[in-house]
Amino acid sequence: MKAFSLSLPASSANIGPGFDSVGIALNRYLTLEVTKNNKWEFEHHSYLLPSFSDFKDHFIYQIARRVAKKHNKSLPTCKVKIDSEIPLARGLGSSASAVMAGIELANQLCNLSLSPEEKLNYGTDIEGHPDNVAAVLFGGFVITVKTLDEDIDYFRLPALNLDVVVYIPTFELKTEDARKVLPKSFPRKDAATASGISNLVMASLISGDFDLAGKMMERDLFHEPYRAELIPNYHLIKQTAKKSGAYGTVISGAGPTMISFVPKGDGENIANQMKTLLPAYQVEALLIDFKGIQVKLAAE
Ligand code: HSE
């Protein structure tokens, strides 16, 4: 087996009304260096990674094993060094990056030659929704849906002239808890309005009308009205970011991070203005990652 490395971007799901179907990849990374070894070993090189006691309990190992098993293969033993820039349980897709890392690990170690659709399908089954995993896999801005007949389709938007600013609070919010506050169903009229808003966001993003996109992304009816109460400074961040020049600000995934979409090149300036308002937050100007998962074979 040849040594290789994997790099997987962070991601932000929903972008307001694209609930459970829209994701964007961001330039913060989970990286794995994989080498042949006579036993399984995981080595963590970032305080952002969760602790584990035995390799069998390692989340990425468990995913890789599950995928290998589906193809009737067993994983060869390896040493995996992991580094991460993605904070846990903050709405920046740490779990989706880890899931896709496990899938890609199995793909590489067992020579499965999985297609992008197969990887997306596995990732969606494990995560429960395709938004983050599609962004991690393809990079950029991706719309994905798994229809009720289990057909999975995706569309990758053309490169957008946008940067983002994220506001990461110190506390964690588990997706599971942030989903509990959502209604089980929506009246047809509300669902029609909510999907109309979502359609407008996507159409205006594709056509480059970012003012309209920003306005509409802040009008979500699917999840933000219910989650706002879980997120301190929700309204303040939105209003101040708008005044500072952001097109629109939404909850990143299930929160508690919030994310602003800003004109290309204005990220640092807007982040600096917002830092004075939010001294306890990690406020960062980030870029959209357009590469998705990267696999690199080590040099001979
Ligand atoms: N679409 C998901 C949610 C993203 O909002 O619950 C979090 O994993």
mmCIF file of C-alpha atoms and ligand atoms in Angstrom:
data_model
loop_
_atom_site.group_PDB
_atom_site.id
_atom_site.type_symbol
_atom_site.label_atom_id
_atom_site.label_comp_id
_atom_site.label_asym_id
_atom_site.label_seq_id
_atom_site.Cartn_x
_atom_site.Cartn_y
_atom_site.Cartn_z
ATOM 1 C CA MET A 1 0.000 0.000 0.000
ATOM 2 C CA LYS A 2 1.239 3.485 -0.914
ATOM 3 C CA ALA A 3 1.047 6.195 1.749
ATOM 4 C CA PHE A 4 -1.506 8.911 0.994
ATOM 5 C CA SER A 5 -3.155 11.946 2.525
ATOM 6 C CA LEU A 6 -6.737 13.169 2.532
ATOM 7 C CA SER A 7 -7.884 16.748 2.912
ATOM 8 C CA LEU A 8 -11.550 17.555 3.524
ATOM 9 C CA PRO A 9 -13.038 21.048 3.827
ATOM 10 C CA ALA A 10 -15.348 22.405 6.516
ATOM 11 C CA SER A 11 -18.876 23.212 5.369
ATOM 12 C CA SER A 12 -21.909 25.299 6.123
ATOM 13 C CA ALA A 13 -25.354 23.859 5.461
ATOM 14 C CA ASN A 14 -28.749 25.382 4.707
ATOM 15 C CA ILE A 15 -27.753 28.966 3.730
ATOM 16 C CA GLY A 16 -31.063 29.978 5.296
ATOM 17 C CA PRO A 17 -33.997 28.391 3.454
ATOM 18 C CA GLY A 18 -32.047 25.619 1.670
ATOM 19 C CA PHE A 19 -32.742 23.488 4.733
ATOM 20 C CA ASP A 20 -31.168 20.016 4.525
ATOM 21 C CA SER A 21 -30.353 20.444 0.838
ATOM 22 C CA VAL A 22 -27.840 23.261 0.313
ATOM 23 C CA GLY A 23 -24.215 23.316 1.456
ATOM 24 C CA ILE A 24 -21.073 25.316 0.858
ATOM 25 C CA ALA A 25 -17.469 24.175 1.405
ATOM 26 C CA LEU A 26 -15.163 26.440 3.429
ATOM 27 C CA ASN A 27 -11.376 26.745 3.656
ATOM 28 C CA ARG A 28 -10.860 25.095 7.039
ATOM 29 C CA TYR A 29 -9.663 21.494 6.776
ATOM 30 C CA LEU A 30 -9.615 18.045 8.309
ATOM 31 C CA THR A 31 -6.463 16.254 7.123
ATOM 32 C CA LEU A 32 -5.407 12.615 7.389
ATOM 33 C CA GLU A 33 -2.000 11.134 6.653
ATOM 34 C CA VAL A 34 -2.288 7.411 6.087
ATOM 35 C CA THR A 35 0.673 5.016 6.134
ATOM 36 C CA LYS A 36 0.983 1.245 6.181
ATOM 37 C CA ASN A 37 1.421 -0.170 9.692
ATOM 38 C CA ASN A 38 1.345 -3.578 11.370
ATOM 39 C CA LYS A 39 -1.633 -2.518 13.529
ATOM 40 C CA TRP A 40 -4.307 0.163 13.561
ATOM 41 C CA GLU A 41 -3.198 3.434 15.126
ATOM 42 C CA PHE A 42 -4.805 6.877 15.192
ATOM 43 C CA GLU A 43 -2.756 9.893 16.219
ATOM 44 C CA HIS A 44 -4.501 13.221 16.883
ATOM 45 C CA HIS A 45 -2.629 16.461 16.236
ATOM 46 C CA SER A 46 -5.303 19.040 17.057
ATOM 47 C CA TYR A 47 -7.128 19.995 20.244
ATOM 48 C CA LEU A 48 -10.249 20.282 18.059
ATOM 49 C CA LEU A 49 -10.434 16.502 17.660
ATOM 50 C CA PRO A 50 -12.504 14.428 20.101
ATOM 51 C CA SER A 51 -10.683 11.976 22.377
ATOM 52 C CA PHE A 52 -10.990 8.205 21.910
ATOM 53 C CA SER A 53 -9.638 5.234 23.823
ATOM 54 C CA ASP A 54 -9.326 2.410 21.307
ATOM 55 C CA PHE A 55 -9.000 2.475 17.506
ATOM 56 C CA LYS A 56 -12.218 0.442 17.269
ATOM 57 C CA ASP A 57 -14.090 3.378 18.857
ATOM 58 C CA HIS A 58 -12.668 5.904 16.438
ATOM 59 C CA PHE A 59 -15.503 7.501 14.438
ATOM 60 C CA ILE A 60 -13.561 7.589 11.162
ATOM 61 C CA TYR A 61 -12.453 3.964 11.568
ATOM 62 C CA GLN A 62 -16.047 2.896 12.225
ATOM 63 C CA ILE A 63 -17.295 4.595 9.054
ATOM 64 C CA ALA A 64 -14.440 3.145 6.976
ATOM 65 C CA ARG A 65 -15.113 -0.351 8.330
ATOM 66 C CA ARG A 66 -18.829 -0.065 7.620
ATOM 67 C CA VAL A 67 -18.202 0.948 3.990
ATOM 68 C CA ALA A 68 -15.546 -1.743 3.462
ATOM 69 C CA LYS A 69 -17.934 -4.345 4.876
ATOM 70 C CA LYS A 70 -20.664 -3.355 2.416
ATOM 71 C CA HIS A 71 -18.221 -4.326 -0.327
ATOM 72 C CA ASN A 72 -17.177 -7.528 1.458
ATOM 73 C CA LYS A 73 -13.652 -6.200 2.055
ATOM 74 C CA SER A 74 -11.593 -5.793 5.179
ATOM 75 C CA LEU A 75 -9.404 -2.772 5.837
ATOM 76 C CA PRO A 76 -5.636 -3.278 5.860
ATOM 77 C CA THR A 77 -3.990 -2.047 9.081
ATOM 78 C CA CYS A 78 -2.729 1.545 8.976
ATOM 79 C CA LYS A 79 -1.428 4.437 10.998
ATOM 80 C CA VAL A 80 -3.556 7.553 10.561
ATOM 81 C CA LYS A 81 -2.328 10.970 11.697
ATOM 82 C CA ILE A 82 -5.201 13.443 11.907
ATOM 83 C CA ASP A 83 -5.183 17.211 12.120
ATOM 84 C CA SER A 84 -8.196 19.501 12.157
ATOM 85 C CA GLU A 85 -9.076 23.187 11.861
ATOM 86 C CA ILE A 86 -12.822 22.527 12.162
ATOM 87 C CA PRO A 87 -14.407 23.150 15.564
ATOM 88 C CA LEU A 88 -16.781 20.452 16.849
ATOM 89 C CA ALA A 89 -20.544 20.907 17.179
ATOM 90 C CA ARG A 90 -20.496 24.512 15.957
ATOM 91 C CA GLY A 91 -22.375 24.148 12.645
ATOM 92 C CA LEU A 92 -19.255 23.988 10.452
ATOM 93 C CA GLY A 93 -19.646 20.405 9.300
ATOM 94 C CA SER A 94 -17.038 18.655 11.473
ATOM 95 C CA SER A 95 -19.122 15.490 11.457
ATOM 96 C CA ALA A 96 -19.675 15.525 7.675
ATOM 97 C CA SER A 97 -15.920 15.933 7.059
ATOM 98 C CA ALA A 98 -15.236 12.976 9.367
ATOM 99 C CA VAL A 99 -17.915 10.857 7.670
ATOM 100 C CA MET A 100 -16.502 11.598 4.226
ATOM 101 C CA ALA A 101 -12.995 10.915 5.547
ATOM 102 C CA GLY A 102 -14.121 7.432 6.645
ATOM 103 C CA ILE A 103 -15.760 6.759 3.265
ATOM 104 C CA GLU A 104 -12.687 7.945 1.327
ATOM 105 C CA LEU A 105 -10.384 5.985 3.636
ATOM 106 C CA ALA A 106 -12.257 2.766 2.802
ATOM 107 C CA ASN A 107 -12.340 3.727 -0.875
ATOM 108 C CA GLN A 108 -8.564 4.158 -0.996
ATOM 109 C CA LEU A 109 -7.555 1.283 1.291
ATOM 110 C CA CYS A 110 -9.798 -1.294 -0.350
ATOM 111 C CA ASN A 111 -9.580 0.048 -3.943
ATOM 112 C CA LEU A 112 -13.354 0.338 -4.145
ATOM 113 C CA SER A 113 -13.370 2.884 -7.016
ATOM 114 C CA LEU A 114 -16.525 4.460 -5.582
ATOM 115 C CA SER A 115 -18.275 6.957 -7.864
ATOM 116 C CA PRO A 116 -19.112 10.449 -6.508
ATOM 117 C CA GLU A 117 -22.777 9.381 -6.392
ATOM 118 C CA GLU A 118 -21.943 6.296 -4.296
ATOM 119 C CA LYS A 119 -19.894 8.399 -1.866
ATOM 120 C CA LEU A 120 -22.706 10.943 -1.662
ATOM 121 C CA ASN A 121 -25.207 8.176 -1.023
ATOM 122 C CA TYR A 122 -23.146 6.606 1.767
ATOM 123 C CA GLY A 123 -22.506 10.023 3.323
ATOM 124 C CA THR A 124 -26.174 10.960 3.175
ATOM 125 C CA ASP A 125 -27.284 7.694 4.749
ATOM 126 C CA ILE A 126 -24.856 8.171 7.629
ATOM 127 C CA GLU A 127 -25.453 11.919 8.184
ATOM 128 C CA GLY A 128 -29.220 11.765 7.560
ATOM 129 C CA HIS A 129 -29.143 14.695 5.102
ATOM 130 C CA PRO A 130 -26.960 15.401 2.058
ATOM 131 C CA ASP A 131 -26.188 19.131 2.479
ATOM 132 C CA ASN A 132 -22.824 19.083 4.299
ATOM 133 C CA VAL A 133 -21.529 15.851 2.787
ATOM 134 C CA ALA A 134 -22.150 17.061 -0.784
ATOM 135 C CA ALA A 135 -20.237 20.291 -0.090
ATOM 136 C CA VAL A 136 -17.315 18.348 1.428
ATOM 137 C CA LEU A 137 -17.254 15.938 -1.506
ATOM 138 C CA PHE A 138 -17.502 18.388 -4.412
ATOM 139 C CA GLY A 139 -16.428 21.737 -2.937
ATOM 140 C CA GLY A 140 -18.168 25.004 -3.823
ATOM 141 C CA PHE A 141 -21.869 25.615 -3.450
ATOM 142 C CA VAL A 142 -23.946 22.472 -3.899
ATOM 143 C CA ILE A 143 -27.680 21.798 -3.960
ATOM 144 C CA THR A 144 -28.567 18.148 -3.318
ATOM 145 C CA VAL A 145 -31.734 16.232 -2.748
ATOM 146 C CA LYS A 146 -32.557 12.623 -2.023
ATOM 147 C CA THR A 147 -36.079 12.176 -3.308
ATOM 148 C CA LEU A 148 -38.642 9.956 -1.591
ATOM 149 C CA ASP A 149 -37.850 7.146 -4.059
ATOM 150 C CA GLU A 150 -34.207 7.322 -2.813
ATOM 151 C CA ASP A 151 -32.880 8.903 -6.011
ATOM 152 C CA ILE A 152 -30.066 11.324 -5.200
ATOM 153 C CA ASP A 153 -29.325 14.315 -7.439
ATOM 154 C CA TYR A 154 -27.066 17.306 -7.085
ATOM 155 C CA PHE A 155 -26.217 20.572 -8.804
ATOM 156 C CA ARG A 156 -23.000 22.493 -8.247
ATOM 157 C CA LEU A 157 -23.409 26.243 -8.646
ATOM 158 C CA PRO A 158 -20.850 28.097 -10.755
ATOM 159 C CA ALA A 159 -18.093 29.840 -8.729
ATOM 160 C CA LEU A 160 -19.672 32.742 -6.877
ATOM 161 C CA ASN A 161 -18.050 36.115 -6.344
ATOM 162 C CA LEU A 162 -18.633 35.941 -2.615
ATOM 163 C CA ASP A 163 -16.639 35.585 0.580
ATOM 164 C CA VAL A 164 -17.978 34.672 4.003
ATOM 165 C CA VAL A 165 -17.508 35.737 7.594
ATOM 166 C CA VAL A 166 -18.244 33.288 10.404
ATOM 167 C CA TYR A 167 -19.100 34.099 14.024
ATOM 168 C CA ILE A 168 -18.158 31.077 16.139
ATOM 169 C CA PRO A 169 -19.303 31.225 19.770
ATOM 170 C CA THR A 170 -17.531 29.373 22.576
ATOM 171 C CA PHE A 171 -20.381 26.951 23.258
ATOM 172 C CA GLU A 172 -21.422 23.814 21.358
ATOM 173 C CA LEU A 173 -24.874 23.008 20.006
ATOM 174 C CA LYS A 174 -25.569 19.441 18.928
ATOM 175 C CA THR A 175 -27.473 19.089 15.643
ATOM 176 C CA GLU A 176 -29.749 16.587 17.369
ATOM 177 C CA ASP A 177 -30.803 19.239 19.920
ATOM 178 C CA ALA A 178 -31.208 21.937 17.290
ATOM 179 C CA ARG A 179 -33.494 19.607 15.287
ATOM 180 C CA LYS A 180 -35.711 18.927 18.287
ATOM 181 C CA VAL A 181 -37.072 22.493 18.258
ATOM 182 C CA LEU A 182 -38.318 22.185 14.658
ATOM 183 C CA PRO A 183 -41.970 21.454 13.838
ATOM 184 C CA LYS A 184 -42.723 17.955 12.535
ATOM 185 C CA SER A 185 -44.789 19.335 9.658
ATOM 186 C CA PHE A 186 -45.698 22.617 7.965
ATOM 187 C CA PRO A 187 -49.073 23.746 6.644
ATOM 188 C CA ARG A 188 -49.082 23.635 2.824
ATOM 189 C CA LYS A 189 -49.301 27.426 2.517
ATOM 190 C CA ASP A 190 -46.226 27.946 4.719
ATOM 191 C CA ALA A 191 -44.292 25.206 2.925
ATOM 192 C CA ALA A 192 -45.090 26.808 -0.448
ATOM 193 C CA THR A 193 -43.914 30.234 0.780
ATOM 194 C CA ALA A 194 -40.786 28.748 2.355
ATOM 195 C CA SER A 195 -39.812 26.868 -0.799
ATOM 196 C CA GLY A 196 -40.567 29.970 -2.915
ATOM 197 C CA ILE A 197 -38.090 31.900 -0.757
ATOM 198 C CA SER A 198 -35.529 29.134 -1.185
ATOM 199 C CA ASN A 199 -36.037 29.084 -4.964
ATOM 200 C CA LEU A 200 -35.408 32.838 -5.072
ATOM 201 C CA VAL A 201 -32.186 32.511 -3.080
ATOM 202 C CA MET A 202 -30.794 29.945 -5.503
ATOM 203 C CA ALA A 203 -31.947 31.765 -8.655
ATOM 204 C CA SER A 204 -30.530 35.084 -7.447
ATOM 205 C CA LEU A 205 -27.212 33.492 -6.416
ATOM 206 C CA ILE A 206 -26.830 31.895 -9.850
ATOM 207 C CA SER A 207 -27.696 35.138 -11.626
ATOM 208 C CA GLY A 208 -25.349 37.156 -9.373
ATOM 209 C CA ASP A 209 -28.091 39.278 -7.763
ATOM 210 C CA PHE A 210 -26.531 39.027 -4.299
ATOM 211 C CA ASP A 211 -28.680 41.788 -2.785
ATOM 212 C CA LEU A 212 -31.807 39.756 -3.514
ATOM 213 C CA ALA A 213 -30.080 36.531 -2.419
ATOM 214 C CA GLY A 214 -29.063 38.143 0.897
ATOM 215 C CA LYS A 215 -32.540 39.517 1.508
ATOM 216 C CA MET A 216 -34.209 36.182 0.784
ATOM 217 C CA MET A 217 -31.719 34.022 2.733
ATOM 218 C CA GLU A 218 -32.677 36.016 5.834
ATOM 219 C CA ARG A 219 -36.379 35.218 5.299
ATOM 220 C CA ASP A 220 -36.180 31.455 5.944
ATOM 221 C CA LEU A 221 -39.305 29.809 7.350
ATOM 222 C CA PHE A 222 -38.095 26.201 7.593
ATOM 223 C CA HIS A 223 -35.758 26.360 10.582
ATOM 224 C CA GLU A 224 -34.352 29.769 11.566
ATOM 225 C CA PRO A 225 -37.497 31.100 13.304
ATOM 226 C CA TYR A 226 -37.382 28.081 15.657
ATOM 227 C CA ARG A 227 -33.627 27.974 16.201
ATOM 228 C CA ALA A 228 -33.127 31.722 16.740
ATOM 229 C CA GLU A 229 -33.883 31.356 20.450
ATOM 230 C CA LEU A 230 -31.004 28.857 20.820
ATOM 231 C CA ILE A 231 -28.502 31.350 19.451
ATOM 232 C CA PRO A 232 -27.496 34.339 21.587
ATOM 233 C CA ASN A 233 -27.101 37.602 19.613
ATOM 234 C CA TYR A 234 -28.956 36.121 16.612
ATOM 235 C CA HIS A 235 -30.720 39.371 15.652
ATOM 236 C CA LEU A 236 -27.846 41.627 16.663
ATOM 237 C CA ILE A 237 -25.365 39.737 14.441
ATOM 238 C CA LYS A 238 -27.723 39.854 11.450
ATOM 239 C CA GLN A 239 -28.489 43.543 11.765
ATOM 240 C CA THR A 240 -24.922 44.670 12.449
ATOM 241 C CA ALA A 241 -23.455 42.534 9.673
ATOM 242 C CA LYS A 242 -25.933 44.086 7.218
ATOM 243 C CA LYS A 243 -24.902 47.582 8.322
ATOM 244 C CA SER A 244 -21.247 46.559 7.905
ATOM 245 C CA GLY A 245 -21.843 45.567 4.281
ATOM 246 C CA ALA A 246 -22.920 41.900 4.353
ATOM 247 C CA TYR A 247 -25.515 40.777 1.805
ATOM 248 C CA GLY A 248 -27.124 38.393 4.270
ATOM 249 C CA THR A 249 -26.441 36.478 7.484
ATOM 250 C CA VAL A 250 -27.845 33.091 8.467
ATOM 251 C CA ILE A 251 -27.319 30.258 10.934
ATOM 252 C CA SER A 252 -24.499 27.998 9.740
ATOM 253 C CA GLY A 253 -26.023 24.516 9.595
ATOM 254 C CA ALA A 254 -27.779 23.788 12.862
ATOM 255 C CA GLY A 255 -25.773 26.532 14.620
ATOM 256 C CA PRO A 256 -24.580 27.978 16.902
ATOM 257 C CA THR A 257 -22.157 29.619 14.417
ATOM 258 C CA MET A 258 -23.647 32.286 12.174
ATOM 259 C CA ILE A 259 -22.337 33.066 8.694
ATOM 260 C CA SER A 260 -22.478 36.220 6.570
ATOM 261 C CA PHE A 261 -22.212 36.273 2.785
ATOM 262 C CA VAL A 262 -20.177 39.325 1.820
ATOM 263 C CA PRO A 263 -18.818 40.949 -1.360
ATOM 264 C CA LYS A 264 -15.624 39.284 -2.646
ATOM 265 C CA GLY A 265 -12.619 40.901 -0.958
ATOM 266 C CA ASP A 266 -14.608 42.511 1.888
ATOM 267 C CA GLY A 267 -14.353 39.587 4.319
ATOM 268 C CA GLU A 268 -11.440 40.881 6.456
ATOM 269 C CA ASN A 269 -12.875 44.372 6.696
ATOM 270 C CA ILE A 270 -16.332 43.167 7.765
ATOM 271 C CA ALA A 271 -14.817 40.590 10.158
ATOM 272 C CA ASN A 272 -12.757 43.359 11.812
ATOM 273 C CA GLN A 273 -15.834 45.526 12.297
ATOM 274 C CA MET A 274 -17.792 42.588 13.730
ATOM 275 C CA LYS A 275 -14.970 41.582 16.117
ATOM 276 C CA THR A 276 -15.483 44.739 18.175
ATOM 277 C CA LEU A 277 -19.141 43.788 18.643
ATOM 278 C CA LEU A 278 -18.405 40.134 19.504
ATOM 279 C CA PRO A 279 -15.203 40.006 21.581
ATOM 280 C CA ALA A 280 -16.030 36.547 22.996
ATOM 281 C CA TYR A 281 -16.530 35.034 19.522
ATOM 282 C CA GLN A 282 -14.036 33.723 17.032
ATOM 283 C CA VAL A 283 -14.880 35.991 14.091
ATOM 284 C CA GLU A 284 -13.149 34.886 10.892
ATOM 285 C CA ALA A 285 -13.169 35.828 7.234
ATOM 286 C CA LEU A 286 -13.190 32.568 5.267
ATOM 287 C CA LEU A 287 -13.111 31.657 1.603
ATOM 288 C CA ILE A 288 -15.276 29.226 -0.312
ATOM 289 C CA ASP A 289 -13.331 26.015 -1.032
ATOM 290 C CA PHE A 290 -13.850 24.887 -4.614
ATOM 291 C CA LYS A 291 -11.878 21.622 -4.480
ATOM 292 C CA GLY A 292 -13.756 19.366 -2.073
ATOM 293 C CA ILE A 293 -12.008 16.159 -0.996
ATOM 294 C CA GLN A 294 -8.384 15.958 -2.090
ATOM 295 C CA VAL A 295 -6.456 12.690 -2.158
ATOM 296 C CA LYS A 296 -2.677 12.911 -2.562
ATOM 297 C CA LEU A 297 -0.354 9.961 -2.957
ATOM 298 C CA ALA A 298 2.947 10.349 -1.086
ATOM 299 C CA ALA A 299 6.020 10.792 -3.252
ATOM 300 C CA GLU A 300 8.033 7.571 -3.771
HETATM 301 N N1 HSE B 1 -29.314 20.634 7.620
HETATM 302 C C1 HSE B 1 -28.868 20.242 8.914
HETATM 303 C C2 HSE B 1 -29.697 20.946 9.966
HETATM 304 C C3 HSE B 1 -27.417 20.630 9.035
HETATM 305 O O1 HSE B 1 -29.927 22.148 9.793
HETATM 306 O O2 HSE B 1 -30.123 20.324 10.937
HETATM 307 C C4 HSE B 1 -26.805 20.209 10.311
HETATM 308 O O3 HSE B 1 -26.145 19.016 10.202
#
